[in-house]
Amino acid sequence: MTDFSGIKTPAYFYDLDLLRKTLAVASKEADRYGYKIHYAIKANNNPVIARTVSDHGYGVDCVSGNEILRAIDTGFPAGGIVFAGVGKSDEEIELALSRDIFCFNCESLEELKVVGETAKRLKKVARVALRVNPALKADTHRYITTGREENKFGIVLPHLRQALDYCKESPEIEFTGLHFHIGSQITSLEPYKKLCDMVNRIWREFDISGYGGKMINLGGGYGIDYRHPDTNSIPGFSSFFSLFADNLELPGGTAVHFELGRSLVGQCGRILTRVLYTKKGAGKQFVIVDAGMTELIRPALYQAVHRIINVSSPGRPERYDVVGPVCESSDVFAKDILLPRTLRGDMLHILSCGAYAESMNMNFNLREKPGSVYFSEGEIVKGGE
Ligand SMILES: *Cc1c(COP(=O)(O)O)cnc(C)c1O
């Protein structure tokens, strides 16, 4: 049993052994088909985590200039960086060009022109993939939130031809292929099957090979099991990648890239927090902990469910709402969950906090940034060394 007693809370806690194991499984499964994985660093830009991912030979997916700088600082080669996002600023585009990144994922005609003009001015050639909004209908899965027509992401099909022609006519743009991203926390493979069908059709109908396309980037968004993180800590990468191998029908030699964030790092992290107070409300009991929505905003932002355990108390189970100290009514981690009888000073762990927790940390209420603690080769190491 690990001894957490000396750790100042709240803290982000990372199991680097589990992270390394997850990374090894994902790359082994991707290697079977020659697929290339880019780590979506927005999921967690903690330098120890990013360094561990880059050590395993991954590329990286960045959505800001600062993420590009962090990626390079933590060992990712510039030649493995893809730069996505609907709102790249002029400075960020210049930075990316000056670092000779692998590829821009362009999301609008206007952005494409700015990238082209900037490349011309800097006497560079911009490698560009066009992010397509595949207008996948909502009947697939409710978590598909970025690939519908009403979402802000990507170029809609009626504008794709014009974007392809623009690339063809611009010597400062090297068209590489297409990029798709249909959403996040997708736990069923069905939406990806539909995506493959869509991709096959678009590739043919628009004659992407004729425009020089030789790469496809199928985004990320593969989900993790937030309800059973202990028994299901490594996502099913084998069935994930084999689905694409079975369903993509692209010309031989087309490179297939993925951008995975949550599925690589989500389960290796947890938040350690101590109970400040307990109190009874109208028909309920509250546990007030020293972590809040500032450390983990997912429950407040999209009603995300995270398992919470009490590692101090062996008591009989009772029902509690677990809430943070922040002055917002939405600062609630869980409602009506069973925990062993919980007392002031107990330590709780909020599980599955490796992705979109530390990277979304904020200092609302002027709260301090928590420290990070790492677990490696069977023991707790403070600085990750
Ligand atoms: C966020 C994002 C990803 C990663 O999503 P996960 O759900 O963390 O796997 C991949 N590609 C793009 C374009 C993204 O915006």
Tab-separated table of C-alpha atoms and ligand atoms in Angstrom:
chain	number	residue	atom	x	y	z
A	1	MET	CA	0.000	0.000	0.000
A	2	THR	CA	1.421	3.326	-1.063
A	3	ASP	CA	1.952	5.892	1.704
A	4	PHE	CA	0.356	9.192	0.699
A	5	SER	CA	0.517	10.750	4.166
A	6	GLY	CA	3.298	13.285	3.583
A	7	ILE	CA	1.792	14.725	0.431
A	8	LYS	CA	0.429	18.280	0.439
A	9	THR	CA	-3.054	18.371	-1.057
A	10	PRO	CA	-4.609	18.999	-3.438
A	11	ALA	CA	-2.074	17.385	-5.746
A	12	TYR	CA	-1.980	15.852	-9.186
A	13	PHE	CA	-0.675	12.313	-8.893
A	14	TYR	CA	0.665	10.412	-11.910
A	15	ASP	CA	1.416	6.713	-12.180
A	16	LEU	CA	4.258	6.744	-14.702
A	17	ASP	CA	4.419	2.940	-14.706
A	18	LEU	CA	0.841	2.781	-16.001
A	19	LEU	CA	1.544	5.604	-18.462
A	20	ARG	CA	4.572	3.769	-19.910
A	21	LYS	CA	2.586	0.559	-20.169
A	22	THR	CA	-0.288	2.340	-21.954
A	23	LEU	CA	2.105	4.047	-24.372
A	24	ALA	CA	3.833	0.748	-25.132
A	25	VAL	CA	0.523	-1.016	-25.861
A	26	ALA	CA	-0.763	1.826	-28.075
A	27	SER	CA	2.404	2.035	-30.135
A	28	LYS	CA	2.681	-1.741	-30.487
A	29	GLU	CA	-0.892	-1.901	-31.824
A	30	ALA	CA	-0.372	1.099	-34.157
A	31	ASP	CA	2.918	-0.341	-35.438
A	32	ARG	CA	1.135	-3.447	-36.724
A	33	TYR	CA	-0.333	-1.299	-39.496
A	34	GLY	CA	2.415	1.316	-39.777
A	35	TYR	CA	0.134	3.956	-38.200
A	36	LYS	CA	1.673	7.060	-36.690
A	37	ILE	CA	0.362	8.531	-33.402
A	38	HIS	CA	0.534	12.201	-32.448
A	39	TYR	CA	-0.038	12.930	-28.774
A	40	ALA	CA	-2.705	15.640	-28.296
A	41	ILE	CA	-0.675	17.612	-25.777
A	42	LYS	CA	-3.671	19.714	-24.752
A	43	ALA	CA	-4.803	16.688	-22.745
A	44	ASN	CA	-1.820	17.129	-20.434
A	45	ASN	CA	1.150	19.400	-21.006
A	46	ASN	CA	2.880	18.591	-17.697
A	47	PRO	CA	6.569	18.400	-18.703
A	48	VAL	CA	7.156	15.000	-17.019
A	49	ILE	CA	4.135	13.508	-18.779
A	50	ALA	CA	5.027	15.102	-22.124
A	51	ARG	CA	8.642	13.931	-21.807
A	52	THR	CA	7.517	10.379	-21.062
A	53	VAL	CA	5.342	10.400	-24.193
A	54	SER	CA	8.094	11.862	-26.397
A	55	ASP	CA	10.535	9.237	-25.046
A	56	HIS	CA	8.266	6.611	-26.586
A	57	GLY	CA	8.731	8.044	-30.073
A	58	TYR	CA	5.337	9.682	-30.527
A	59	GLY	CA	4.601	12.727	-32.649
A	60	VAL	CA	2.519	15.524	-31.144
A	61	ASP	CA	-0.646	17.474	-31.916
A	62	CYS	CA	-0.611	21.108	-30.782
A	63	VAL	CA	-3.373	23.699	-30.749
A	64	SER	CA	-1.385	26.817	-29.799
A	65	GLY	CA	2.033	28.380	-30.245
A	66	ASN	CA	2.859	27.764	-26.605
A	67	GLU	CA	1.987	24.094	-26.990
A	68	ILE	CA	4.425	23.940	-29.923
A	69	LEU	CA	7.139	25.434	-27.713
A	70	ARG	CA	6.301	23.067	-24.832
A	71	ALA	CA	6.366	20.094	-27.205
A	72	ILE	CA	9.796	21.035	-28.543
A	73	ASP	CA	11.079	21.675	-24.994
A	74	THR	CA	9.958	18.233	-23.895
A	75	GLY	CA	11.699	16.385	-26.691
A	76	PHE	CA	9.199	16.056	-29.535
A	77	PRO	CA	10.903	16.605	-32.892
A	78	ALA	CA	9.488	19.597	-34.814
A	79	GLY	CA	9.086	17.262	-37.782
A	80	GLY	CA	6.457	15.324	-35.808
A	81	ILE	CA	4.258	18.311	-34.892
A	82	VAL	CA	0.805	18.842	-36.339
A	83	PHE	CA	-0.824	22.190	-35.601
A	84	ALA	CA	-4.622	22.165	-35.326
A	85	GLY	CA	-7.243	24.652	-34.162
A	86	VAL	CA	-9.855	26.958	-35.696
A	87	GLY	CA	-8.203	30.176	-34.517
A	88	LYS	CA	-4.473	30.187	-35.182
A	89	SER	CA	-3.086	33.699	-34.704
A	90	ASP	CA	-0.641	35.284	-37.157
A	91	GLU	CA	2.166	34.981	-34.587
A	92	GLU	CA	1.415	31.307	-34.026
A	93	ILE	CA	1.482	30.602	-37.765
A	94	GLU	CA	4.842	32.374	-38.073
A	95	LEU	CA	6.212	30.413	-35.141
A	96	ALA	CA	5.077	27.102	-36.620
A	97	LEU	CA	6.602	27.949	-40.010
A	98	SER	CA	9.870	29.087	-38.469
A	99	ARG	CA	10.126	25.768	-36.586
A	100	ASP	CA	9.374	23.738	-39.732
A	101	ILE	CA	6.610	21.691	-38.188
A	102	PHE	CA	5.296	18.620	-39.992
A	103	CYS	CA	1.855	19.956	-40.916
A	104	PHE	CA	-0.859	22.566	-40.396
A	105	ASN	CA	-4.402	21.256	-40.108
A	106	CYS	CA	-6.246	24.146	-41.770
A	107	GLU	CA	-9.865	24.680	-40.830
A	108	SER	CA	-11.112	27.448	-43.154
A	109	LEU	CA	-10.456	29.056	-46.534
A	110	GLU	CA	-9.446	32.262	-44.860
A	111	GLU	CA	-6.945	30.518	-42.596
A	112	LEU	CA	-5.524	28.671	-45.593
A	113	LYS	CA	-4.856	31.993	-47.311
A	114	VAL	CA	-3.180	33.476	-44.247
A	115	VAL	CA	-0.964	30.391	-43.900
A	116	GLY	CA	-0.068	30.613	-47.611
A	117	GLU	CA	0.669	34.357	-47.522
A	118	THR	CA	2.727	34.035	-44.356
A	119	ALA	CA	4.750	31.177	-45.846
A	120	LYS	CA	5.394	33.250	-48.968
A	121	ARG	CA	6.570	36.213	-46.913
A	122	LEU	CA	8.899	34.006	-44.856
A	123	LYS	CA	10.068	32.173	-47.989
A	124	LYS	CA	8.856	28.863	-46.614
A	125	VAL	CA	6.604	26.120	-47.864
A	126	ALA	CA	3.727	25.249	-45.537
A	127	ARG	CA	2.681	21.616	-45.427
A	128	VAL	CA	-1.087	21.627	-45.070
A	129	ALA	CA	-3.799	19.072	-44.386
A	130	LEU	CA	-7.380	20.224	-44.760
A	131	ARG	CA	-9.590	19.540	-41.769
A	132	VAL	CA	-12.910	18.359	-43.122
A	133	ASN	CA	-16.162	18.700	-41.245
A	134	PRO	CA	-17.730	15.414	-42.302
A	135	ALA	CA	-21.230	16.464	-41.186
A	136	LEU	CA	-21.705	13.146	-39.427
A	137	LYS	CA	-25.263	13.090	-38.153
A	138	ALA	CA	-26.133	13.007	-34.483
A	139	ASP	CA	-27.669	9.563	-34.698
A	140	THR	CA	-24.259	7.990	-34.271
A	141	HIS	CA	-23.310	8.876	-30.724
A	142	ARG	CA	-24.094	11.692	-28.360
A	143	TYR	CA	-20.458	12.410	-27.632
A	144	ILE	CA	-19.745	13.291	-31.234
A	145	THR	CA	-19.476	16.969	-30.759
A	146	THR	CA	-16.923	18.288	-33.223
A	147	GLY	CA	-17.859	16.609	-36.515
A	148	ARG	CA	-21.361	17.930	-37.049
A	149	GLU	CA	-22.241	20.618	-39.513
A	150	GLU	CA	-23.226	23.102	-36.808
A	151	ASN	CA	-19.875	22.769	-35.011
A	152	LYS	CA	-17.231	25.415	-35.585
A	153	PHE	CA	-14.568	22.907	-36.622
A	154	GLY	CA	-13.344	22.065	-40.095
A	155	ILE	CA	-14.182	22.944	-43.688
A	156	VAL	CA	-17.673	21.880	-44.760
A	157	LEU	CA	-17.905	19.687	-47.847
A	158	PRO	CA	-19.397	22.405	-50.103
A	159	HIS	CA	-16.163	24.403	-49.600
A	160	LEU	CA	-13.687	21.546	-49.867
A	161	ARG	CA	-13.205	21.750	-53.651
A	162	GLN	CA	-12.323	25.432	-53.438
A	163	ALA	CA	-9.811	24.755	-50.649
A	164	LEU	CA	-8.199	21.931	-52.633
A	165	ASP	CA	-7.913	24.147	-55.716
A	166	TYR	CA	-6.389	26.921	-53.632
A	167	CYS	CA	-3.709	24.506	-52.402
A	168	LYS	CA	-3.029	23.338	-55.945
A	169	GLU	CA	-2.549	26.863	-57.230
A	170	SER	CA	-0.319	28.010	-54.352
A	171	PRO	CA	3.374	27.121	-54.673
A	172	GLU	CA	3.928	28.046	-51.022
A	173	ILE	CA	1.462	25.358	-49.918
A	174	GLU	CA	2.267	21.676	-50.066
A	175	PHE	CA	-0.995	19.787	-49.771
A	176	THR	CA	-0.486	16.619	-47.720
A	177	GLY	CA	-3.982	15.213	-47.223
A	178	LEU	CA	-7.069	15.318	-45.067
A	179	HIS	CA	-7.744	15.630	-41.367
A	180	PHE	CA	-10.842	14.528	-39.483
A	181	HIS	CA	-11.838	14.755	-35.844
A	182	ILE	CA	-15.349	13.793	-34.862
A	183	GLY	CA	-15.398	14.240	-31.119
A	184	SER	CA	-14.067	13.194	-27.776
A	185	GLN	CA	-14.636	10.398	-25.264
A	186	ILE	CA	-16.060	8.091	-27.932
A	187	THR	CA	-16.225	4.647	-26.364
A	188	SER	CA	-17.982	2.727	-29.119
A	189	LEU	CA	-16.302	1.890	-32.404
A	190	GLU	CA	-19.462	2.453	-34.452
A	191	PRO	CA	-18.852	6.191	-35.076
A	192	TYR	CA	-15.344	5.397	-36.326
A	193	LYS	CA	-16.759	2.842	-38.729
A	194	LYS	CA	-19.057	5.543	-40.119
A	195	LEU	CA	-16.106	7.902	-40.301
A	196	CYS	CA	-14.122	5.373	-42.365
A	197	ASP	CA	-17.003	5.021	-44.836
A	198	MET	CA	-17.205	8.794	-45.093
A	199	VAL	CA	-13.454	9.147	-45.587
A	200	ASN	CA	-13.395	6.491	-48.337
A	201	ARG	CA	-16.176	8.303	-50.141
A	202	ILE	CA	-14.650	11.770	-49.837
A	203	TRP	CA	-11.237	10.511	-50.968
A	204	ARG	CA	-12.789	9.076	-54.128
A	205	GLU	CA	-15.311	11.809	-54.894
A	206	PHE	CA	-12.817	14.643	-54.532
A	207	ASP	CA	-9.932	12.699	-56.100
A	208	ILE	CA	-7.703	13.558	-53.159
A	209	SER	CA	-4.837	11.535	-54.649
A	210	GLY	CA	-5.106	13.674	-57.775
A	211	TYR	CA	-4.381	16.734	-55.634
A	212	GLY	CA	-1.280	15.034	-54.234
A	213	GLY	CA	-2.879	13.770	-51.030
A	214	LYS	CA	-0.807	11.027	-49.429
A	215	MET	CA	-1.784	11.254	-45.786
A	216	ILE	CA	-4.896	11.025	-43.678
A	217	ASN	CA	-5.194	12.104	-40.076
A	218	LEU	CA	-8.179	10.583	-38.334
A	219	GLY	CA	-8.163	12.653	-35.229
A	220	GLY	CA	-8.503	11.212	-31.813
A	221	GLY	CA	-11.239	11.169	-29.305
A	222	TYR	CA	-11.011	7.526	-28.302
A	223	GLY	CA	-12.587	7.252	-24.880
A	224	ILE	CA	-11.589	5.759	-21.547
A	225	ASP	CA	-13.615	3.911	-18.917
A	226	TYR	CA	-14.302	6.515	-16.242
A	227	ARG	CA	-16.531	4.116	-14.314
A	228	HIS	CA	-14.103	1.206	-14.061
A	229	PRO	CA	-10.630	2.744	-14.115
A	230	ASP	CA	-9.134	-0.032	-11.988
A	231	THR	CA	-10.267	-3.011	-14.019
A	232	ASN	CA	-10.115	-1.270	-17.399
A	233	SER	CA	-7.081	0.982	-17.175
A	234	ILE	CA	-5.746	0.524	-20.730
A	235	PRO	CA	-8.151	1.269	-23.608
A	236	GLY	CA	-8.724	-1.363	-26.285
A	237	PHE	CA	-6.165	-0.066	-28.765
A	238	SER	CA	-6.055	-3.392	-30.573
A	239	SER	CA	-9.700	-3.250	-31.699
A	240	PHE	CA	-9.453	0.520	-32.276
A	241	PHE	CA	-6.624	0.339	-34.806
A	242	SER	CA	-7.822	-2.880	-36.419
A	243	LEU	CA	-11.177	-1.233	-37.131
A	244	PHE	CA	-9.403	1.364	-39.289
A	245	ALA	CA	-7.246	-1.278	-40.942
A	246	ASP	CA	-10.398	-3.239	-41.824
A	247	ASN	CA	-12.494	-0.318	-43.039
A	248	LEU	CA	-10.252	2.259	-44.702
A	249	GLU	CA	-9.984	1.869	-48.453
A	250	LEU	CA	-7.265	4.276	-49.505
A	251	PRO	CA	-4.595	3.995	-52.200
A	252	GLY	CA	-1.574	1.931	-51.154
A	253	GLY	CA	1.125	3.998	-49.479
A	254	THR	CA	-1.293	6.500	-47.917
A	255	ALA	CA	0.070	7.353	-44.464
A	256	VAL	CA	-2.461	7.070	-41.638
A	257	HIS	CA	-2.048	9.306	-38.604
A	258	PHE	CA	-3.970	9.519	-35.321
A	259	GLU	CA	-4.149	12.169	-32.626
A	260	LEU	CA	-4.759	10.607	-29.245
A	261	GLY	CA	-4.933	12.504	-25.993
A	262	ARG	CA	-7.216	11.154	-23.313
A	263	SER	CA	-6.779	7.481	-24.209
A	264	LEU	CA	-3.005	7.725	-23.652
A	265	VAL	CA	-2.837	9.733	-20.429
A	266	GLY	CA	-6.327	9.767	-18.879
A	267	GLN	CA	-6.042	6.798	-16.564
A	268	CYS	CA	-2.527	7.433	-15.261
A	269	GLY	CA	-3.539	10.482	-13.228
A	270	ARG	CA	-5.619	11.113	-10.131
A	271	ILE	CA	-6.216	14.044	-7.847
A	272	LEU	CA	-5.306	13.597	-4.201
A	273	THR	CA	-7.486	15.708	-1.944
A	274	ARG	CA	-8.234	15.898	1.782
A	275	VAL	CA	-11.570	16.394	3.449
A	276	LEU	CA	-11.782	19.844	5.000
A	277	TYR	CA	-15.275	19.512	6.476
A	278	THR	CA	-18.343	17.350	6.485
A	279	LYS	CA	-21.807	18.746	7.019
A	280	LYS	CA	-25.439	17.801	6.807
A	281	GLY	CA	-27.708	19.674	4.391
A	282	ALA	CA	-31.408	19.297	3.657
A	283	GLY	CA	-31.695	15.542	3.348
A	284	LYS	CA	-28.080	15.067	2.381
A	285	GLN	CA	-24.533	15.001	3.604
A	286	PHE	CA	-21.732	17.022	2.087
A	287	VAL	CA	-18.058	16.225	2.001
A	288	ILE	CA	-16.111	19.428	1.370
A	289	VAL	CA	-12.649	18.728	-0.025
A	290	ASP	CA	-9.611	20.918	-0.649
A	291	ALA	CA	-9.660	20.331	-4.446
A	292	GLY	CA	-12.197	22.178	-6.536
A	293	MET	CA	-13.347	22.901	-10.058
A	294	THR	CA	-10.123	24.871	-10.446
A	295	GLU	CA	-8.207	21.555	-10.360
A	296	LEU	CA	-10.779	19.507	-12.297
A	297	ILE	CA	-13.388	21.412	-14.255
A	298	ARG	CA	-14.820	18.481	-16.245
A	299	PRO	CA	-17.752	17.710	-13.908
A	300	ALA	CA	-18.801	21.387	-13.857
A	301	LEU	CA	-18.192	21.891	-17.581
A	302	TYR	CA	-19.874	18.799	-18.993
A	303	GLN	CA	-21.309	16.734	-16.161
A	304	ALA	CA	-18.388	14.340	-16.419
A	305	VAL	CA	-18.325	11.406	-14.014
A	306	HIS	CA	-15.151	10.581	-12.107
A	307	ARG	CA	-14.888	7.779	-9.586
A	308	ILE	CA	-13.959	8.926	-6.108
A	309	ILE	CA	-12.522	6.692	-3.391
A	310	ASN	CA	-11.712	7.280	0.269
A	311	VAL	CA	-8.301	5.751	0.978
A	312	SER	CA	-8.323	6.624	4.713
A	313	SER	CA	-11.549	5.210	6.008
A	314	PRO	CA	-12.653	1.595	6.253
A	315	GLY	CA	-16.077	2.660	7.586
A	316	ARG	CA	-19.576	1.597	6.524
A	317	PRO	CA	-20.825	3.184	3.266
A	318	GLU	CA	-22.987	6.320	3.409
A	319	ARG	CA	-24.300	8.709	0.749
A	320	TYR	CA	-22.508	11.980	0.105
A	321	ASP	CA	-22.221	14.893	-2.270
A	322	VAL	CA	-18.513	15.598	-2.763
A	323	VAL	CA	-17.945	19.320	-3.333
A	324	GLY	CA	-15.043	21.745	-3.625
A	325	PRO	CA	-14.321	25.034	-1.858
A	326	VAL	CA	-14.772	27.318	-4.874
A	327	CYS	CA	-17.521	29.944	-4.779
A	328	GLU	CA	-19.670	28.450	-7.539
A	329	SER	CA	-22.662	26.158	-7.125
A	330	SER	CA	-21.350	24.016	-9.977
A	331	ASP	CA	-18.218	23.200	-7.958
A	332	VAL	CA	-19.433	19.658	-7.336
A	333	PHE	CA	-17.448	16.497	-8.092
A	334	ALA	CA	-20.183	13.952	-7.450
A	335	LYS	CA	-23.716	13.765	-6.118
A	336	ASP	CA	-25.201	11.009	-3.965
A	337	ILE	CA	-22.268	8.660	-4.163
A	338	LEU	CA	-21.434	5.953	-1.651
A	339	LEU	CA	-18.256	6.413	0.351
A	340	PRO	CA	-17.171	4.754	3.554
A	341	ARG	CA	-18.144	6.979	6.500
A	342	THR	CA	-15.977	10.021	5.841
A	343	LEU	CA	-14.375	12.389	8.349
A	344	ARG	CA	-12.394	15.621	8.342
A	345	GLY	CA	-8.791	14.841	7.368
A	346	ASP	CA	-9.546	11.745	5.277
A	347	MET	CA	-7.820	11.501	1.917
A	348	LEU	CA	-9.943	11.026	-1.174
A	349	HIS	CA	-8.699	10.179	-4.639
A	350	ILE	CA	-10.517	11.401	-7.744
A	351	LEU	CA	-9.650	8.869	-10.431
A	352	SER	CA	-9.006	9.170	-14.173
A	353	CYS	CA	-7.577	12.700	-13.935
A	354	GLY	CA	-4.620	12.312	-16.296
A	355	ALA	CA	-6.332	14.171	-19.142
A	356	TYR	CA	-8.004	17.597	-19.124
A	357	ALA	CA	-7.434	18.132	-15.406
A	358	GLU	CA	-4.007	19.733	-14.840
A	359	SER	CA	-4.024	21.238	-18.332
A	360	MET	CA	-7.334	22.996	-17.562
A	361	ASN	CA	-6.209	24.183	-14.132
A	362	MET	CA	-7.116	27.787	-13.398
A	363	ASN	CA	-6.548	30.217	-10.586
A	364	PHE	CA	-10.107	31.440	-10.031
A	365	ASN	CA	-10.485	32.632	-6.419
A	366	LEU	CA	-6.696	33.143	-6.631
A	367	ARG	CA	-6.235	29.508	-5.782
A	368	GLU	CA	-2.698	28.169	-5.816
A	369	LYS	CA	-1.564	25.794	-8.543
A	370	PRO	CA	-1.297	22.330	-6.946
A	371	GLY	CA	1.935	20.396	-7.029
A	372	SER	CA	2.439	17.208	-9.023
A	373	VAL	CA	3.599	13.923	-7.546
A	374	TYR	CA	4.761	10.918	-9.538
A	375	PHE	CA	4.769	7.208	-8.964
A	376	SER	CA	7.507	5.343	-10.777
A	377	GLU	CA	8.954	1.847	-10.503
A	378	GLY	CA	6.763	1.108	-7.530
A	379	GLU	CA	7.375	4.196	-5.418
A	380	ILE	CA	6.460	7.835	-5.024
A	381	VAL	CA	9.014	10.220	-6.509
A	382	LYS	CA	8.368	13.909	-5.970
A	383	GLY	CA	9.912	15.487	-9.070
A	384	GLY	CA	9.333	12.624	-11.481
A	385	GLU	CA	13.038	11.690	-11.598
B	1	LIG	C1	-8.553	17.392	-28.617
B	1	LIG	C2	-8.180	16.867	-29.917
B	1	LIG	C3	-7.669	15.578	-30.015
B	1	LIG	C4	-7.535	14.651	-28.849
B	1	LIG	O1	-8.757	14.313	-28.290
B	1	LIG	P1	-8.816	13.204	-27.157
B	1	LIG	O2	-10.262	13.095	-26.870
B	1	LIG	O3	-8.059	13.705	-25.982
B	1	LIG	O4	-8.205	11.973	-27.721
B	1	LIG	C5	-7.270	15.167	-31.254
B	1	LIG	N1	-7.378	15.941	-32.345
B	1	LIG	C6	-7.857	17.193	-32.278
B	1	LIG	C7	-7.937	18.007	-33.505
B	1	LIG	C8	-8.285	17.687	-31.079
B	1	LIG	O5	-8.797	18.918	-31.021
